[in-house]
Amino acid sequence: MDAGTTPPITLVELAKGLAHDEFVFYYQPKVSLVGGKVNGAEALIRWKKPDGTIIPPDEFIPIAESTGFITEISRAMFPKLVADMLILNDMDASISIAFNLSSKDFESPEMLELIRSAIESHQIDPDKLQVELTEAAIIDINDPNIRNNLNELVKLGVKLAMDDYGTGYSSIDTLSQWPFSVVKIDQGLIRRMVESEKSTTIVQASIRMAHQLGINVVAEGIESANVYDFLLHAGCTDAQGFWLAQPMPLAELLAFIRSDRRWSALPAGLIHMAQ
Ligand code: C2E
Ligand code: MG
Ligand code: MG
Ligand code: MG
């Protein structure tokens, strides 16, 4: 190992962290390009060590995914997500919340049943819950259990979003075969638009295709006003990125929603493009 790098996180450490309840959600707001207002947020996990250090998900989600421990994390985090949604609701600041899950979470019905029971007990409104799955996680799946559990999830009224669209190999095919109602264009593709006309064309074509399939489009990684304006006029539905807002703790999200900030929105005559 190079001097200065920290050793990789082990499964034992991860399990201890979970047992000690050290994981929290930060929320990154999403802005509607149609209304110009915050209309949702994505829950992004953070490991908050007892000494105050915050470990980002890229440092522990991969090992959780490869060992299957991710299902333990997802099941432990879902009640926290529900609790946070109830707080937003009580504060009259209810918005749609997106939760990142792994395809492994749908190999067995436990996660589906947790979500079903939260909906049936009226703790959460299915309309306000989105599940994000990465394209990479979906393409190598031929498991009928996963397909069945995802179909059941959609029947509950939960929205399914394809995350990191444009990074895998069979995006279009996957979109046509799975019940997605949202695609999130990967931030790498969005960032490359600045220097590459080809990337711009791909993003424009993806937005058009998604609309023709009746799918909403969220762009990730908006880091400038220019990119925001471009996506607005390209008919993208929602935007998320550091230029709009960073991921933040729930209390800050609440204040952010209450500040009722407005960004520029799609001109009225063009609104049909984004529906
Ligand atoms: P993701 O789901 O694609 O989430 C978006 C990531 O991009 C987040 O990183 C977010 O902070 C970052 N981001 C947002 N806007 C910008 C921007 O304008 N510029 C740049 N450079 N980055 C931006 P984060 O929070 O580090 O999460 C990384 C990944 O970890 C997520 O990618 C997701 O795949 C995974 N992840 C996060 N939370 C969970 C979780 O609860 N469960 C699972 N299974 N995976 C999670
Ligand atoms: Mg995501
Ligand atoms: Mg993403
Ligand atoms: Mg990602």
JSON list of C-alpha atoms and ligand atoms in Angstrom, two decimals, residues 42 44 100 132 163-164 184 220, ligand 2:
[
{"chain": "A", "resi": 42, "resn": "GLU", "atom": "CA", "xyz": [-32.02, 11.62, -3.11]},
{"chain": "A", "resi": 44, "resn": "LEU", "atom": "CA", "xyz": [-27.25, 9.22, 0.03]},
{"chain": "A", "resi": 100, "resn": "ASN", "atom": "CA", "xyz": [-30.64, 3.69, -3.80]},
{"chain": "A", "resi": 132, "resn": "GLU", "atom": "CA", "xyz": [-32.94, 3.95, -7.87]},
{"chain": "A", "resi": 163, "resn": "ASP", "atom": "CA", "xyz": [-29.46, 5.34, -12.12]},
{"chain": "A", "resi": 164, "resn": "ASP", "atom": "CA", "xyz": [-26.23, 6.25, -13.94]},
{"chain": "A", "resi": 184, "resn": "LYS", "atom": "CA", "xyz": [-31.07, 9.48, -14.37]},
{"chain": "A", "resi": 220, "resn": "GLU", "atom": "CA", "xyz": [-27.16, 14.29, -12.46]},
{"chain": "B", "resi": 2, "resn": "MG", "atom": "MG", "xyz": [-28.63, 7.31, -7.10]}
]
